[in-house]
Amino acid sequence: MVELFRDQVRSRPDAVAISGPEGEMSYRELDRQARVIAAELRARGIGRDTVVGLCADRSAAAVTGAWGALLAGAAYLPMDTKHPDGRLRALLQDARAPLCLTQHPHSERDFLPDGCEPLVLDDLSYAADPAAPPTPPAPSDLAYVVYTSGSTGHPKGVDIEHRSLSNYADWAVREHGIGPHTRLPLLCSLSFDVAQISLVLPFLVGGTLLLMRDELDHLSLQEVIDDGATALALTPSHLDLMTRLGLSPGAVGTLMVIGEQFTRALALRAREMFGPECRIINLYGPAEATIGVSHHVFDAERDTGANVPIGLPQDGVSLFLLDAERRFVAPGETGELYIGGVQLARGYRGRPDLTRQRFVRLADGTRAYRTGDLARRLPSGEVECCGRVDDQVKVRGHRIEPSEIAFTLETHPAVAAAVVVPRTPPGRTERALCGYVVLRPDVPPVEMAELTDHLLEHLPSYMVPAAMLAVEEIPRTVNGKVAASALPDPFADATAPGDTTPLSDPEAAVAKIWARVLDTDVDGLGPASDFHQLGGDSLAMIAMVAEVASEIVGATGAEAFTRRAPDFLAQPTLARVAGLAETVRTA
């Protein structure tokens, strides 16, 4: 990959490599800055198979940092700057990273563990023009490390080698038609393995990476489309949001949809929005198998099931459907999906026990990864996902082990026991995480808001339950498993018509939008109703803000209202949203 990137630098030095709010950067400049970073890393003893953290916003600095690490022969660990310091510190420590690439103002934060030094990208002098390292990385060298939620209460790092990433990139460039004409936005968090599609693919073929403002809202999404995006790599949750926002489709001709179950209903809405000529590709692949291992191009006439198939494996990859004894299941029967081939990760970083559990040897000696996904083979030979064999859930494409959240809850001194289960709020199709805690009788009682704050200090926001309740005990079955059906419904009070306070005209207007976005009863909404407690997540919040801005605030104040939306994010009650909307509308 490094050689392919350098080939583009030599053949298209003045072509635009990056375009965004900061301006444009040519391939020549991207390469020069990456070489400066690589030289600094090598001067500090960073080289092959060394992991360096990358804690930067979705910016040109993040791109030059990632490619600088690759040019130096090192591997990068992409991190989300919105995650709490404790979480970032734990990742760097677990990865044994001796250095972290970062930028202002994150360099002032307290997330570096002992033995990890910062390299502030903003402070480097890019006037020099150092030579590229003479030896490119070997196929077996480490390229990047991404972390996923862990069932033992700790996140686990996935080690991806150059040969795995190269196999994926070579196939994806050909299959998706990625070339010099491609303008591909970076929509996902850097820490999400899907983000590597945008960080890598365009630069192998002379394409352009489009950057957007760090705040994800309907305005920034439309801006990046208007900047000439020709392809999008995104989760079904993000695609669902875009179809509901009424955005102009622009020149987008390819959708690479990955990370969650992709329904036919959503695919049809996407085709209606982007047009019949747009290729809608359903990609499947866990982080442990390097981004994507199978694909299916959506065909409305052929794909009549509820979900779009995940298709056939790509070059260098095999898919196996096995039963509990690891025997092949008959065509049409459901089995656990195992993945084999060159794209398998080296393993879990520093976790040989877990690596042996999940990366197994089949009867013929083939090394394979146990995905935990249930699937069946269709008469066409393609594969369709059917669910999970365990409790793992996905929120906006992010894999989440509920036990990791429960473990973190139990680190609070007031919590004796905790369990987290997914539930579906009334009237909605998406599941939401719900936390249940047994409080210690020997310590002062705590409010659920304090436990939420505790989680936010240690976990990404997408792992924080939408609702939490204190219970006397955790109900269990005779086999010792959590009896989820016996737990109280945390959304019952949120949807019941208990707030009889009359709504003002602005509040009534906002209530109608909430009812539509959340699929709830407008009669159950009052001034104190909380968007989060009603099951609204960050993507539903974006949709709500967009509709309030359009329908209530009006065109002249829509941008100002959207920019000020963070004012009510911490406590998004109906009264606060309506109050800000009215303030901006009348300003």
Coordinates of C-alpha atoms in Angstrom, one line a residue:
M1 CA 0.0 0.0 0.0
V2 CA 2.8 2.4 0.8
E3 CA 4.3 1.8 -2.7
L4 CA 0.9 2.4 -4.3
F5 CA 0.5 5.6 -2.4
R6 CA 4.0 6.8 -3.4
D7 CA 3.2 5.9 -7.1
Q8 CA 0.3 8.3 -7.0
V9 CA 2.5 11.0 -5.5
R10 CA 5.0 10.5 -8.4
S11 CA 2.4 10.4 -11.1
R12 CA -0.2 12.9 -9.8
P13 CA 1.8 15.3 -7.4
D14 CA -0.5 18.3 -7.9
A15 CA -3.8 16.4 -7.8
V16 CA -6.0 17.1 -4.8
A17 CA -5.6 14.5 -2.1
I18 CA -7.7 16.1 0.7
S19 CA -10.4 18.7 0.5
G20 CA -12.3 20.2 3.4
P21 CA -13.0 23.2 5.7
E22 CA -9.2 23.8 6.0
G23 CA -8.8 24.0 2.3
E24 CA -7.1 21.6 -0.2
M25 CA -3.9 19.5 0.1
S26 CA -2.1 18.1 -2.9
Y27 CA -0.6 14.6 -3.1
R28 CA 2.8 16.3 -3.1
E29 CA 2.1 18.1 0.2
L30 CA 0.4 15.1 1.8
D31 CA 3.5 13.0 1.0
R32 CA 5.9 15.6 2.3
Q33 CA 4.1 16.1 5.6
A34 CA 3.8 12.3 6.0
R35 CA 7.6 11.9 5.4
V36 CA 8.3 14.6 8.0
I37 CA 6.2 12.7 10.5
A38 CA 7.8 9.4 9.5
A39 CA 11.3 10.9 9.9
E40 CA 10.4 12.2 13.4
L41 CA 9.0 8.9 14.4
R42 CA 12.1 7.0 13.2
A43 CA 14.4 9.5 15.0
R44 CA 12.5 8.6 18.2
G45 CA 13.1 4.9 17.6
I46 CA 9.6 4.1 16.2
G47 CA 9.6 1.5 13.5
R48 CA 8.3 -1.9 12.4
D49 CA 5.5 -3.4 14.5
T50 CA 5.5 -0.5 16.9
V51 CA 2.0 0.9 17.6
V52 CA 1.6 4.7 17.9
G53 CA -1.6 6.3 19.0
L54 CA -3.5 8.7 16.7
C55 CA -5.6 11.1 18.7
A56 CA -6.7 13.8 16.2
D57 CA -9.9 15.3 14.9
R58 CA -11.2 14.3 11.5
S59 CA -8.7 16.6 9.8
A60 CA -5.8 16.7 7.5
A61 CA -3.5 16.1 10.5
A62 CA -5.2 12.8 11.1
V63 CA -4.5 11.7 7.6
T64 CA -0.9 12.8 7.5
G65 CA -0.4 11.2 10.9
A66 CA -1.8 7.8 9.8
W67 CA 0.3 7.8 6.6
G68 CA 3.3 9.1 8.5
A69 CA 3.1 6.1 10.8
L70 CA 2.8 3.7 7.8
L71 CA 5.7 5.3 6.0
A72 CA 7.8 4.9 9.2
G73 CA 6.9 1.2 9.2
A74 CA 4.8 1.6 12.3
A75 CA 1.2 0.8 12.9
Y76 CA -1.4 3.5 14.0
L77 CA -4.1 3.2 16.7
P78 CA -6.9 5.5 15.6
M79 CA -8.8 7.0 18.6
D80 CA -11.9 9.2 18.9
T81 CA -11.1 12.6 20.5
K82 CA -14.7 12.6 21.9
H83 CA -14.0 9.6 24.1
P84 CA -13.1 10.3 27.8
D85 CA -9.5 10.6 28.8
G86 CA -9.7 7.4 30.9
R87 CA -10.8 5.4 27.9
L88 CA -8.1 6.8 25.7
R89 CA -5.5 6.2 28.4
A90 CA -6.6 2.6 28.7
L91 CA -6.3 1.9 25.0
L92 CA -2.8 3.4 24.8
Q93 CA -1.7 1.4 27.8
D94 CA -3.2 -1.8 26.5
A95 CA -1.6 -1.3 23.1
R96 CA 1.8 -0.6 24.7
A97 CA 2.1 2.5 22.5
P98 CA 5.3 4.4 23.3
L99 CA 4.1 7.6 21.5
C100 CA 0.8 9.2 20.5
L101 CA 0.3 11.6 17.6
T102 CA -2.0 14.3 18.6
Q103 CA -2.9 18.0 17.9
H104 CA -4.0 21.0 19.8
P105 CA -6.1 21.3 22.0
H106 CA -6.0 17.6 22.8
S107 CA -2.4 17.7 23.7
E108 CA -3.5 19.5 26.9
R109 CA -5.7 16.6 28.0
D110 CA -4.7 14.0 30.5
F111 CA -5.0 10.8 28.5
L112 CA -1.3 9.7 28.1
P113 CA -0.3 6.8 30.3
D114 CA 3.2 6.5 31.8
G115 CA 5.8 5.6 29.1
C116 CA 3.8 7.2 26.3
E117 CA 5.1 10.5 25.0
P118 CA 3.2 13.0 22.8
L119 CA 4.1 14.1 19.4
V120 CA 2.0 17.2 18.6
L121 CA 1.5 17.4 14.8
D122 CA 0.7 21.1 14.9
D123 CA 4.2 21.8 16.4
L124 CA 6.2 20.1 13.7
S125 CA 8.0 22.1 11.1
Y126 CA 7.0 20.8 7.6
A127 CA 9.5 22.9 5.8
A128 CA 11.9 20.0 5.5
D129 CA 11.8 17.5 2.7
P130 CA 13.2 14.3 4.1
A131 CA 13.7 11.2 2.1
A132 CA 11.1 8.4 2.4
P133 CA 12.3 5.4 4.4
P134 CA 14.2 3.1 2.1
T135 CA 12.4 -0.2 3.0
P136 CA 8.6 -0.4 2.7
P137 CA 6.7 -2.4 5.3
A138 CA 6.6 -6.2 4.9
P139 CA 3.3 -8.0 4.3
S140 CA 3.5 -9.5 7.8
D141 CA 4.1 -6.1 9.5
L142 CA 1.4 -4.5 11.6
A143 CA -0.6 -1.7 9.8
Y144 CA -3.2 -0.6 12.4
V145 CA -4.9 -1.6 15.6
V146 CA -8.6 -0.9 16.4
Y147 CA -10.4 -1.7 19.6
T148 CA -13.8 -3.3 20.0
S149 CA -16.0 -3.8 23.1
G150 CA -14.9 -6.7 25.3
S151 CA -17.1 -9.2 27.1
T152 CA -14.7 -9.4 30.0
G153 CA -15.2 -5.7 30.8
H154 CA -12.2 -4.4 28.9
P155 CA -11.9 -3.4 25.2
K156 CA -9.8 -5.7 23.0
G157 CA -7.4 -4.6 20.4
V158 CA -7.4 -6.1 16.9
D159 CA -4.0 -6.4 15.2
I160 CA -4.3 -5.9 11.4
E161 CA -1.3 -6.6 9.2
H162 CA -0.4 -5.0 5.9
R163 CA -1.2 -8.1 3.8
S164 CA -4.7 -8.2 5.2
L165 CA -5.4 -4.5 4.6
S166 CA -3.7 -4.8 1.1
N167 CA -6.0 -7.7 0.1
Y168 CA -9.1 -5.8 1.2
A169 CA -7.9 -2.5 -0.5
D170 CA -7.0 -4.2 -3.8
W171 CA -10.4 -5.9 -4.0
A172 CA -12.4 -2.9 -2.9
V173 CA -10.7 -0.5 -5.3
R174 CA -11.7 -2.8 -8.2
E175 CA -15.1 -3.8 -7.0
H176 CA -16.3 -0.3 -6.0
G177 CA -14.8 1.5 -9.0
I178 CA -12.6 3.7 -6.8
G179 CA -10.3 5.8 -9.0
P180 CA -8.9 9.3 -9.6
H181 CA -12.4 10.6 -10.0
T182 CA -13.5 9.4 -6.6
R183 CA -14.3 11.9 -3.9
L184 CA -14.9 10.0 -0.7
P185 CA -15.9 11.6 2.6
L186 CA -14.7 10.6 6.0
L187 CA -18.1 10.2 7.8
C188 CA -17.2 7.8 10.7
S189 CA -15.2 8.3 13.8
L190 CA -11.5 7.5 13.3
S191 CA -11.7 4.7 15.9
F192 CA -14.3 2.8 13.8
D193 CA -12.6 0.3 11.5
V194 CA -15.0 1.4 8.7
A195 CA -13.1 4.8 8.7
Q196 CA -10.1 3.0 7.3
I197 CA -12.0 2.8 4.0
S198 CA -11.8 6.5 3.6
L199 CA -8.3 6.9 5.1
V200 CA -6.8 4.4 2.7
L201 CA -8.6 3.7 -0.5
P202 CA -8.6 7.1 -2.2
F203 CA -4.8 7.5 -1.8
L204 CA -4.0 4.3 -3.6
V205 CA -5.6 5.4 -6.9
G206 CA -5.3 9.2 -6.9
G207 CA -8.7 9.9 -5.5
T208 CA -9.7 12.7 -3.0
L209 CA -10.7 12.4 0.6
L210 CA -13.4 14.9 1.7
L211 CA -13.3 16.2 5.2
M212 CA -16.2 17.7 7.0
R213 CA -16.8 19.8 10.1
D214 CA -16.4 17.7 13.2
E215 CA -20.0 18.3 14.2
L216 CA -22.2 15.8 12.4
D217 CA -25.5 17.4 11.6
H218 CA -27.7 17.9 8.5
L219 CA -25.8 21.0 7.5
S220 CA -22.4 19.3 7.5
L221 CA -23.8 16.3 5.7
Q222 CA -25.2 18.4 2.9
E223 CA -22.0 20.4 2.7
V224 CA -19.9 17.3 2.1
I225 CA -22.3 16.1 -0.6
D226 CA -22.2 19.5 -2.2
D227 CA -18.4 19.3 -2.2
G228 CA -18.8 16.7 -4.9
A229 CA -18.9 13.4 -3.0
T230 CA -19.1 10.5 -5.5
A231 CA -19.2 7.7 -3.0
L232 CA -20.2 7.2 0.6
A233 CA -19.0 4.6 3.1
L234 CA -21.5 4.5 6.0
T235 CA -23.5 2.4 8.4
P236 CA -27.2 1.7 7.8
S237 CA -28.0 4.0 10.8
H238 CA -26.2 6.9 9.0
L239 CA -27.9 6.1 5.7
D240 CA -31.3 5.9 7.5
L241 CA -30.7 9.4 8.9
M242 CA -29.7 10.8 5.5
T243 CA -32.8 9.5 3.8
R244 CA -35.0 11.2 6.5
L245 CA -33.2 14.6 6.4
G246 CA -34.4 15.4 2.8
L247 CA -30.8 16.1 1.6
S248 CA -30.0 16.7 -2.0
P249 CA -28.2 13.6 -3.3
G250 CA -25.6 15.5 -5.4
A251 CA -23.3 13.3 -7.5
V252 CA -23.2 10.3 -5.2
G253 CA -23.1 7.2 -7.4
T254 CA -21.9 4.5 -4.9
L255 CA -23.1 3.6 -1.4
M256 CA -20.9 1.3 0.6
V257 CA -23.2 0.2 3.5
I258 CA -21.5 -1.7 6.3
G259 CA -21.7 -2.3 10.0
E260 CA -25.3 -3.4 10.8
Q261 CA -28.2 -5.4 9.4
F262 CA -29.2 -3.6 6.2
T263 CA -33.0 -3.8 5.6
R264 CA -34.6 -3.9 2.2
A265 CA -36.9 -1.1 3.2
L266 CA -33.9 1.2 3.9
A267 CA -32.3 0.1 0.6
L268 CA -35.4 1.1 -1.3
R269 CA -35.5 4.5 0.4
A270 CA -31.8 5.0 -0.4
R271 CA -32.5 4.1 -4.1
E272 CA -35.4 6.6 -4.2
M273 CA -33.1 9.3 -2.7
F274 CA -29.9 8.7 -4.8
G275 CA -31.6 7.4 -7.9
P276 CA -31.7 4.1 -9.8
E277 CA -28.2 4.5 -11.2
C278 CA -26.6 4.6 -7.8
R279 CA -24.9 1.3 -6.8
I280 CA -26.0 0.3 -3.3
I281 CA -23.5 -2.3 -1.9
N282 CA -24.1 -4.2 1.3
L283 CA -20.7 -5.0 2.8
Y284 CA -20.1 -7.4 5.7
G285 CA -17.1 -7.9 7.9
P286 CA -16.0 -7.7 11.5
A287 CA -12.9 -5.8 12.6
E288 CA -11.1 -9.1 13.1
A289 CA -11.3 -9.7 9.3
T290 CA -10.2 -6.3 8.1
I291 CA -13.2 -4.1 7.3
G292 CA -15.2 -6.2 4.7
V293 CA -15.1 -9.8 3.6
S294 CA -18.3 -10.1 1.5
H295 CA -20.5 -7.9 -0.6
H296 CA -23.9 -7.8 -2.4
V297 CA -25.1 -5.2 -4.9
F298 CA -28.7 -4.5 -4.0
D299 CA -31.3 -5.4 -6.7
A300 CA -34.8 -4.4 -5.8
E301 CA -36.4 -7.1 -8.0
R302 CA -34.2 -9.9 -6.9
D303 CA -33.8 -9.0 -3.2
T304 CA -37.3 -9.6 -1.8
G305 CA -36.4 -10.6 1.7
A306 CA -36.7 -8.4 4.8
N307 CA -32.9 -7.9 4.8
V308 CA -30.3 -7.4 2.1
P309 CA -28.0 -10.4 1.8
I310 CA -24.3 -10.0 2.7
G311 CA -23.5 -11.8 -0.6
L312 CA -20.4 -13.7 -1.6
P313 CA -16.9 -13.7 -0.2
Q314 CA -14.3 -11.5 -1.9
D315 CA -10.9 -12.6 -3.3
G316 CA -8.8 -14.4 -0.7
V317 CA -11.6 -14.9 1.7
S318 CA -13.8 -18.0 2.6
L319 CA -17.1 -18.1 4.5
F320 CA -18.1 -21.2 6.4
L321 CA -21.5 -22.0 8.1
L322 CA -21.0 -24.5 10.9
D323 CA -23.0 -26.0 13.7
A324 CA -22.0 -26.2 17.4
E325 CA -19.7 -29.1 16.6
R326 CA -18.1 -27.2 13.7
R327 CA -19.7 -29.4 11.1
F328 CA -21.0 -27.8 7.9
V329 CA -24.7 -27.1 8.0
A330 CA -26.9 -28.0 5.0
P331 CA -27.8 -25.3 2.5
G332 CA -30.6 -23.2 3.8
E333 CA -30.0 -24.2 7.4
T334 CA -28.8 -21.6 10.0
G335 CA -25.2 -21.9 11.3
E336 CA -22.5 -19.8 12.9
L337 CA -20.5 -17.8 10.4
Y338 CA -16.7 -18.5 10.3
I339 CA -14.3 -16.5 8.2
G340 CA -11.1 -17.8 6.7
G341 CA -8.4 -16.3 4.5
V342 CA -5.7 -13.7 4.2
Q343 CA -7.7 -10.9 5.8
L344 CA -7.9 -12.4 9.2
A345 CA -6.2 -10.4 12.0
R346 CA -3.0 -11.5 13.6
G347 CA -5.1 -11.8 16.8
Y348 CA -6.1 -9.8 19.8
R349 CA -3.3 -7.6 21.1
G350 CA -1.8 -9.0 24.2
R351 CA -4.6 -11.6 24.6
P352 CA -3.4 -15.0 23.5
D353 CA -6.1 -16.7 25.4
L354 CA -8.9 -14.8 23.7
T355 CA -7.1 -15.2 20.3
R356 CA -7.2 -19.0 20.7
Q357 CA -10.9 -18.9 21.6
R358 CA -12.0 -16.8 18.6
F359 CA -9.3 -17.7 15.9
V360 CA -9.6 -21.4 15.7
R361 CA -8.5 -24.3 13.5
L362 CA -11.1 -26.2 11.5
A363 CA -11.0 -29.9 10.9
D364 CA -8.9 -29.5 7.8
G365 CA -6.4 -27.2 9.5
T366 CA -7.9 -23.9 8.1
R367 CA -7.5 -20.9 10.4
A368 CA -10.8 -19.3 10.9
Y369 CA -12.5 -16.5 12.9
R370 CA -15.7 -17.3 14.9
T371 CA -17.9 -14.3 14.2
G372 CA -20.7 -15.1 16.6
D373 CA -23.1 -14.2 13.7
L374 CA -25.8 -16.6 12.7
A375 CA -26.3 -16.9 8.9
R376 CA -27.8 -19.2 6.2
R377 CA -26.9 -19.8 2.6
L378 CA -29.6 -18.8 0.1
P379 CA -30.4 -20.9 -3.1
S380 CA -28.3 -18.4 -5.0
G381 CA -25.3 -19.3 -3.0
E382 CA -25.1 -16.0 -1.3
V383 CA -25.2 -15.6 2.5
E384 CA -27.8 -13.9 4.6
C385 CA -27.3 -12.9 8.3
C386 CA -29.9 -14.0 10.8
G387 CA -28.8 -12.8 14.2
R388 CA -26.3 -13.5 17.0
V389 CA -25.3 -16.5 19.1
D390 CA -24.5 -14.3 22.1
D391 CA -25.6 -11.0 23.8
Q392 CA -23.5 -8.7 21.6
V393 CA -25.5 -5.8 20.1
K394 CA -24.7 -3.1 17.6
V395 CA -25.4 0.6 18.1
R396 CA -24.9 2.7 14.9
G397 CA -22.4 0.1 13.6
H398 CA -20.4 -0.1 16.9
R399 CA -20.1 -3.6 18.4
I400 CA -21.1 -3.5 22.1
E401 CA -20.7 -6.1 24.7
P402 CA -23.3 -5.3 27.4
S403 CA -21.2 -7.0 30.0
E404 CA -18.5 -4.3 29.5
I405 CA -21.0 -1.6 30.4
A406 CA -22.2 -3.6 33.4
F407 CA -18.6 -4.1 34.6
T408 CA -18.1 -0.3 34.4
L409 CA -21.3 0.4 36.4
E410 CA -20.1 -2.0 39.1
T411 CA -16.9 0.0 39.6
H412 CA -19.1 2.8 41.1
P413 CA -19.0 2.5 44.9
A414 CA -22.8 2.7 45.2
V415 CA -23.5 -0.2 42.8
A416 CA -23.6 -3.8 44.1
A417 CA -24.6 -5.4 40.8
A418 CA -25.5 -4.4 37.3
V419 CA -26.8 -5.8 34.1
V420 CA -27.4 -4.1 30.7
V421 CA -29.8 -5.5 28.1
P422 CA -31.2 -4.2 24.8
R423 CA -34.8 -3.3 24.6
T424 CA -37.0 -1.8 21.9
P425 CA -38.8 1.4 22.9
P426 CA -42.6 1.4 22.2
G427 CA -43.3 2.2 18.5
R428 CA -39.7 2.0 17.4
T429 CA -37.7 -0.7 15.5
E430 CA -34.2 0.1 16.8
R431 CA -33.1 -1.4 20.0
A432 CA -31.8 0.8 22.9
L433 CA -29.5 -0.2 25.7
C434 CA -31.1 -0.2 29.2
G435 CA -29.1 -0.5 32.4
Y436 CA -30.3 -2.0 35.7
V437 CA -28.5 -1.6 39.0
V438 CA -28.7 -3.0 42.5
L439 CA -27.6 -0.3 44.9
R440 CA -25.5 -1.0 48.0
P441 CA -27.6 -0.5 51.2
D442 CA -24.5 0.6 53.2
V443 CA -23.7 3.7 51.1
P444 CA -25.8 6.9 50.4
P445 CA -28.2 6.5 47.5
V446 CA -27.3 7.9 44.2
E447 CA -29.3 9.4 41.3
M448 CA -29.3 7.5 38.0
A449 CA -27.8 10.7 36.5
E450 CA -24.7 10.2 38.6
L451 CA -24.3 6.7 37.2
T452 CA -24.7 8.1 33.7
D453 CA -21.9 10.6 34.4
H454 CA -19.7 7.8 35.8
L455 CA -20.1 5.9 32.5
L456 CA -19.4 8.9 30.4
E457 CA -16.1 9.3 32.3
H458 CA -15.0 5.8 31.2
L459 CA -16.9 4.8 28.0
P460 CA -17.8 6.3 24.6
S461 CA -21.2 8.0 24.6
Y462 CA -22.7 5.3 22.3
M463 CA -22.1 2.7 25.1
V464 CA -24.1 4.7 27.7
P465 CA -27.6 3.2 28.2
A466 CA -30.6 5.3 27.0
A467 CA -32.3 4.5 30.3
M468 CA -31.3 3.2 33.7
L469 CA -33.3 1.9 36.7
A470 CA -32.5 0.8 40.2
V471 CA -33.9 -2.7 41.1
E472 CA -34.0 -4.7 44.2
E473 CA -32.3 -7.7 42.6
I474 CA -31.3 -9.0 39.1
P475 CA -33.9 -11.7 38.2
R476 CA -32.3 -14.9 36.9
T477 CA -33.5 -18.1 35.3
V478 CA -33.0 -21.6 36.9
N479 CA -29.8 -21.8 34.7
G480 CA -28.4 -18.6 36.2
K481 CA -28.9 -16.4 33.2
V482 CA -30.4 -12.9 33.4
A483 CA -34.2 -13.1 33.0
A484 CA -34.5 -10.0 30.8
S485 CA -38.2 -10.4 30.4
A486 CA -38.7 -10.1 34.2
L487 CA -36.9 -6.7 34.3
P488 CA -39.1 -3.6 34.4
D489 CA -39.6 -1.6 31.3
P490 CA -37.6 1.7 31.6
F491 CA -39.6 3.3 28.8
A492 CA -43.0 2.8 30.4
D493 CA -42.9 6.0 32.5
A494 CA -41.3 8.0 29.6
T495 CA -44.2 7.2 27.3
A496 CA -47.1 7.3 29.7
P497 CA -49.1 10.5 29.7
G498 CA -48.1 11.6 33.2
D499 CA -47.1 15.2 32.5
T500 CA -50.3 17.2 32.3
T501 CA -48.7 20.6 32.1
P502 CA -50.1 22.5 29.2
L503 CA -47.8 23.0 26.3
S504 CA -47.0 26.4 24.9
D505 CA -47.4 26.9 21.2
P506 CA -43.7 26.5 20.5
E507 CA -43.6 23.4 22.7
A508 CA -46.6 21.9 21.0
A509 CA -44.9 22.4 17.6
V510 CA -41.7 20.7 18.9
A511 CA -43.8 17.9 20.4
K512 CA -45.3 17.0 17.0
I513 CA -41.8 16.7 15.6
W514 CA -40.7 14.5 18.5
A515 CA -43.7 12.2 18.1
R516 CA -42.8 11.8 14.4
V517 CA -39.0 11.2 15.0
L518 CA -39.4 8.9 18.0
D519 CA -42.6 7.2 16.8
T520 CA -44.3 8.0 20.1
D521 CA -47.7 9.4 21.1
V522 CA -47.8 13.2 21.2
D523 CA -50.3 13.2 24.0
G524 CA -47.8 11.7 26.3
L525 CA -45.3 14.5 25.9
G526 CA -44.9 17.4 28.3
P527 CA -42.5 20.3 28.8
A528 CA -40.3 18.0 31.0
S529 CA -40.2 15.1 28.6
D530 CA -36.6 14.1 27.9
F531 CA -35.5 13.2 24.4
H532 CA -32.9 10.7 25.6
Q533 CA -35.3 9.0 28.1
L534 CA -37.8 8.5 25.3
G535 CA -35.1 6.4 23.5
G536 CA -33.7 9.1 21.2
D537 CA -30.0 8.5 20.3
S538 CA -27.5 10.9 18.7
L539 CA -28.7 10.2 15.1
A540 CA -32.4 10.7 16.1
M541 CA -31.2 14.0 17.7
I542 CA -29.7 15.1 14.4
A543 CA -33.0 14.4 12.6
M544 CA -35.0 16.2 15.3
V545 CA -32.7 19.3 15.2
A546 CA -33.0 19.4 11.4
E547 CA -36.8 19.3 11.5
V548 CA -37.1 21.9 14.2
A549 CA -34.7 24.1 12.3
S550 CA -36.7 23.7 9.1
E551 CA -40.3 23.7 10.3
I552 CA -40.1 26.0 13.3
V553 CA -37.1 28.3 13.3
G554 CA -37.2 28.9 9.5
A555 CA -34.5 29.4 6.9
T556 CA -33.0 32.6 8.2
G557 CA -32.2 31.1 11.6
A558 CA -31.8 27.4 10.8
E559 CA -28.0 27.4 10.8
A560 CA -27.8 29.4 14.0
F561 CA -30.2 27.0 15.8
T562 CA -28.2 24.0 14.5
R563 CA -24.9 25.5 15.7
R564 CA -26.4 26.2 19.2
A565 CA -28.0 22.7 19.5
P566 CA -25.1 21.7 21.9
D567 CA -26.7 24.1 24.4
F568 CA -29.4 21.6 25.2
L569 CA -27.7 18.2 24.4
A570 CA -26.9 17.5 28.0
Q571 CA -30.5 17.9 29.1
P572 CA -32.7 17.8 26.0
T573 CA -36.1 18.4 27.4
L574 CA -39.0 19.5 25.2
A575 CA -39.1 22.9 27.0
R576 CA -35.4 23.6 26.4
V577 CA -35.5 22.7 22.7
A578 CA -38.6 24.8 22.2
G579 CA -37.1 27.7 24.2
L580 CA -34.0 27.8 22.0
A581 CA -36.0 27.4 18.8
E582 CA -38.2 30.4 19.8
T583 CA -35.2 32.5 20.9
V584 CA -33.4 32.0 17.6
R585 CA -36.6 32.4 15.5
T586 CA -37.4 35.8 17.1
A587 CA -33.9 37.1 17.1

